[in-house]
mmCIF file of C-alpha atoms in Angstrom:
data_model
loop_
_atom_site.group_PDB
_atom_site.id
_atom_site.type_symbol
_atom_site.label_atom_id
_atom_site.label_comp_id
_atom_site.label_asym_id
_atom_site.label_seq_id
_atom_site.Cartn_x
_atom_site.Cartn_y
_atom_site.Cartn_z
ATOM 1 C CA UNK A 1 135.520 21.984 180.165
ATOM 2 C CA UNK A 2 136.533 20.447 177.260
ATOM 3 C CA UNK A 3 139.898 21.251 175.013
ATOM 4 C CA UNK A 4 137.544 22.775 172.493
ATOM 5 C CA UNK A 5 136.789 25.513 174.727
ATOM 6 C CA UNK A 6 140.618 26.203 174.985
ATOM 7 C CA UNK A 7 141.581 26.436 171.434
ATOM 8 C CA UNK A 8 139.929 29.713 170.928
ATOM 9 C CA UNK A 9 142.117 31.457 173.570
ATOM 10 C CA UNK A 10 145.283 29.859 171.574
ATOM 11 C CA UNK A 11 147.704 32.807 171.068
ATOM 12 C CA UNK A 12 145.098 35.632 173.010
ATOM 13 C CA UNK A 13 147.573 37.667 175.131
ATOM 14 C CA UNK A 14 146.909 39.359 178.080
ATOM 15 C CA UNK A 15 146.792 43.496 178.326
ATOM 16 C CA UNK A 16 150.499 44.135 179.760
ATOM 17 C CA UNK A 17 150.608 44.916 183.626
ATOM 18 C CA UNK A 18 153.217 47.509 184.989
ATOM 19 C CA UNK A 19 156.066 45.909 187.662
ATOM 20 C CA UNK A 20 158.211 47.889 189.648
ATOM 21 C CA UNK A 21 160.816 45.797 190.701
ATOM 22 C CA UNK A 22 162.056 47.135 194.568
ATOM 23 C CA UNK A 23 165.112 45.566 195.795
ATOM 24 C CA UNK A 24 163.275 45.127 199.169
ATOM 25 C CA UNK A 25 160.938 42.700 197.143
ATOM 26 C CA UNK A 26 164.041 41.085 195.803
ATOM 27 C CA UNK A 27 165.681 41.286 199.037
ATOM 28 C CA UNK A 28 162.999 39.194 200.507
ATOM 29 C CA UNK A 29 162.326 36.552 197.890
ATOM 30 C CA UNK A 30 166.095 35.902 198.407
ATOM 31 C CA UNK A 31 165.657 35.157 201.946
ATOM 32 C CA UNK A 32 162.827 33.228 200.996
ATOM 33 C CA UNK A 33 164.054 30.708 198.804
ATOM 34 C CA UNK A 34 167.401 30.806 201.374
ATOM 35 C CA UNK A 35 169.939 32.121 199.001
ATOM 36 C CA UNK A 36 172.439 34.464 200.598
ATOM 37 C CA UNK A 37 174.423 35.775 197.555
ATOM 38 C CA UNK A 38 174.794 39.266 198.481
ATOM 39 C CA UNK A 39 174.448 40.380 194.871
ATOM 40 C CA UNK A 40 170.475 40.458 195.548
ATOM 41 C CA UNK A 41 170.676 42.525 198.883
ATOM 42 C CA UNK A 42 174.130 44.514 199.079
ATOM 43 C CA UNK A 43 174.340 47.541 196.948
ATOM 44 C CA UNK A 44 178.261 47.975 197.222
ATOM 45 C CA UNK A 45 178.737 44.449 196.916
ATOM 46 C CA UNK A 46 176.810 44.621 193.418
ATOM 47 C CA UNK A 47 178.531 47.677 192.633
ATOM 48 C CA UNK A 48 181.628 45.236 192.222
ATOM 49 C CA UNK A 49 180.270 42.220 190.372
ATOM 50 C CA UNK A 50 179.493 42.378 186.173
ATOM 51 C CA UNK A 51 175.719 43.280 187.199
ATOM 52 C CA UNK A 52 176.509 46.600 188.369
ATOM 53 C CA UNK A 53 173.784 47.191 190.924
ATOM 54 C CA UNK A 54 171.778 44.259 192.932
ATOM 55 C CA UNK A 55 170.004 41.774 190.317
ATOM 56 C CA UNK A 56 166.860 39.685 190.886
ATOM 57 C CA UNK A 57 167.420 35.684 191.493
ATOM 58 C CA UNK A 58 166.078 34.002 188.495
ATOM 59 C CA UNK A 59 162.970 32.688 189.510
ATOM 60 C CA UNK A 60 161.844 36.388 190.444
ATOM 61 C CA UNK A 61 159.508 36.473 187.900
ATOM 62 C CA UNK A 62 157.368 34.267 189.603
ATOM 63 C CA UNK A 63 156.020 36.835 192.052
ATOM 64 C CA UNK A 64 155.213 39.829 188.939
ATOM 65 C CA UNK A 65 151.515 40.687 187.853
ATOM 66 C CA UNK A 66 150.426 39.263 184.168
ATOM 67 C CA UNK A 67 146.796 40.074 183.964
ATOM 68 C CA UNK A 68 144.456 37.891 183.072
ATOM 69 C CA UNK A 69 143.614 36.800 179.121
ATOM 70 C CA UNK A 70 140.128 38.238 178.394
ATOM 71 C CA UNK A 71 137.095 35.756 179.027
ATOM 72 C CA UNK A 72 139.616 33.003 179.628
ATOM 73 C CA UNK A 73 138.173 31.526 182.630
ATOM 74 C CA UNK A 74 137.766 27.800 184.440
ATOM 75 C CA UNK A 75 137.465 25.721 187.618
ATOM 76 C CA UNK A 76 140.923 26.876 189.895
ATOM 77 C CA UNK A 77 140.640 23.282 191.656
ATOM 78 C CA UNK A 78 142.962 20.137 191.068
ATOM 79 C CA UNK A 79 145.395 21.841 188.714
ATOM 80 C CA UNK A 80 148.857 20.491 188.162
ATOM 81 C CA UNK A 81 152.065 22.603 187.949
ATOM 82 C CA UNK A 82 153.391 20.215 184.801
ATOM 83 C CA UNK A 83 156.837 22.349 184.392
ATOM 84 C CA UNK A 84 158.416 25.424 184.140
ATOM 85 C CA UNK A 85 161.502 26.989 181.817
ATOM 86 C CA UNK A 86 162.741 30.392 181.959
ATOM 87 C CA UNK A 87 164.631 32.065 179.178
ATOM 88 C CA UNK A 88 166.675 35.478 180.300
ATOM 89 C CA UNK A 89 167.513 38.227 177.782
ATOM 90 C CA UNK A 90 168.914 40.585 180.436
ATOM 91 C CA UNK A 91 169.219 40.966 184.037
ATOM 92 C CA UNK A 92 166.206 42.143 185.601
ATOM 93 C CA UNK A 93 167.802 44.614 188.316
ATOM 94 C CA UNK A 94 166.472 46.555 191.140
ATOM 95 C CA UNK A 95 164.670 49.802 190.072
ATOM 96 C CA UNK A 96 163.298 48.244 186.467
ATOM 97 C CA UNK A 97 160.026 48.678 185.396
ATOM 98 C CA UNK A 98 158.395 45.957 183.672
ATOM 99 C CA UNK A 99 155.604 45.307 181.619
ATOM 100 C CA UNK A 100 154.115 41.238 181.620
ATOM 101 C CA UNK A 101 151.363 39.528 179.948
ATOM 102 C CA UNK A 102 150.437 36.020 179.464
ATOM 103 C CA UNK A 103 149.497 33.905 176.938
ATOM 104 C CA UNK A 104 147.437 30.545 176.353
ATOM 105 C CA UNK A 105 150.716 29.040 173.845
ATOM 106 C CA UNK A 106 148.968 25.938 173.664
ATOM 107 C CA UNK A 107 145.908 23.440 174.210
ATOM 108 C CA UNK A 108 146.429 19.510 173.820
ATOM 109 C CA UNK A 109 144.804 16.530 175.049
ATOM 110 C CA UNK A 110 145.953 13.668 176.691
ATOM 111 C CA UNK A 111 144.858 9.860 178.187
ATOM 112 C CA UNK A 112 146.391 8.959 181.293
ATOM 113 C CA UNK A 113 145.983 6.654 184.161
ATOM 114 C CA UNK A 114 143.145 8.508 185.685
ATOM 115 C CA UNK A 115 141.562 9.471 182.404
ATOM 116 C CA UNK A 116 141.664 12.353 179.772
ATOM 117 C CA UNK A 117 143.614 15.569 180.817
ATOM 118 C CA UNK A 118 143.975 18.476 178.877
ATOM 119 C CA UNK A 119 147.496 20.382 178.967
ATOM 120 C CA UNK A 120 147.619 24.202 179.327
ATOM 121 C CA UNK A 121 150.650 25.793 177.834
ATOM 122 C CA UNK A 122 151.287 29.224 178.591
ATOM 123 C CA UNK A 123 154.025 31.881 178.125
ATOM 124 C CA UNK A 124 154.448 34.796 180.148
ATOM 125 C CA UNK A 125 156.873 38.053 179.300
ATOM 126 C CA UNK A 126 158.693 41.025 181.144
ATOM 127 C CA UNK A 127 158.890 43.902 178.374
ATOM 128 C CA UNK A 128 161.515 46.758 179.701
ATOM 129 C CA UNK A 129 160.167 50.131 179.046
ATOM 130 C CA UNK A 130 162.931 50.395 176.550
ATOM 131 C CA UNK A 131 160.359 47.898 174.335
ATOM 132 C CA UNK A 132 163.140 45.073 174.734
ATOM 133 C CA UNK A 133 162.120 41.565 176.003
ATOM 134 C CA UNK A 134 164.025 41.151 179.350
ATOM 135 C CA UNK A 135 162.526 37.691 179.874
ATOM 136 C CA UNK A 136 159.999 34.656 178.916
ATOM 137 C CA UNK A 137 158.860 31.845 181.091
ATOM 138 C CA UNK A 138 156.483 29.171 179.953
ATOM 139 C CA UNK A 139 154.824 26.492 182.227
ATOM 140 C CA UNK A 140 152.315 24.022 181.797
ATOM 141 C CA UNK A 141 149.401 23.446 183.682
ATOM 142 C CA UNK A 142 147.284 19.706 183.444
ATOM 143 C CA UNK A 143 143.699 20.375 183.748
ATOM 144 C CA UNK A 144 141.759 17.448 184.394
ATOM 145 C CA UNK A 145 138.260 19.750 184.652
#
């Protein structure tokens, strides 16, 4: 696939997929990525801290539904996570429901060691049901198709 076929899917969004965020789920992906803070599992303790109630840990996002971009598809094999940035508006607590879609940001080429490699920027964002953007994360993704 060459970066031509990319550039048409520059800026196409995704159709926005309900999350419900369960503070089991958040529970969980806490003791996954071994962090004990008891603002993520303990509802008293939360009760006491800025937040409120519990909160998500900040790479939560990670584990929400985006949908796919319409006819946007390649080969799945030999990509490379390039990087990742989050960017938080608001807390994303226990109990929210949140609406995410994904976006092709960007499409660029590149020559390295091993030969041409096209970079895949996308953007991905958690709407609140209130309309207001709670979060965006982008990442890119080396394709080397």
């Amino acid at each position: 696939m060459s970066l031509e076929l990319f550039k048409p899917f520059i800026g196409v969004e995704s159709k926005p997929v309900k999350n419900e965020v369960e503070k089991g789920a958040i529970r969980k992906f806490a003791d996954a990525i071994g962090d004990p803070n008891p603002v993520y599992r303990d509802e008293e303790f939360a009760k006491t801290t800025r937040y409120g109630r519990i909160i998500a840990p900040p790479t939560f996002s990670r584990t929400f539904e985006y949908g796919k971009i319409e006819g946007l598809s390649y080969k799945q094999e030999g990509l490379i996570h390039g990087e990742q940035q989050f960017e938080y508006y608001k807390p994303i607590y226990a109990g929210d429901v949140l609406y995410c879609s994904t976006k092709l940001a960007d499409a660029y080429e590149r020559e390295g060691k091993l030969g041409k490699m096209i970079f895949l920027v996308y953007e991905q964002k958690g709407v609140n049901e209130a309309g207001e953007t709670v979060f965006i994360a982008r990442s890119n993704i080396i394709y080397r198709g």
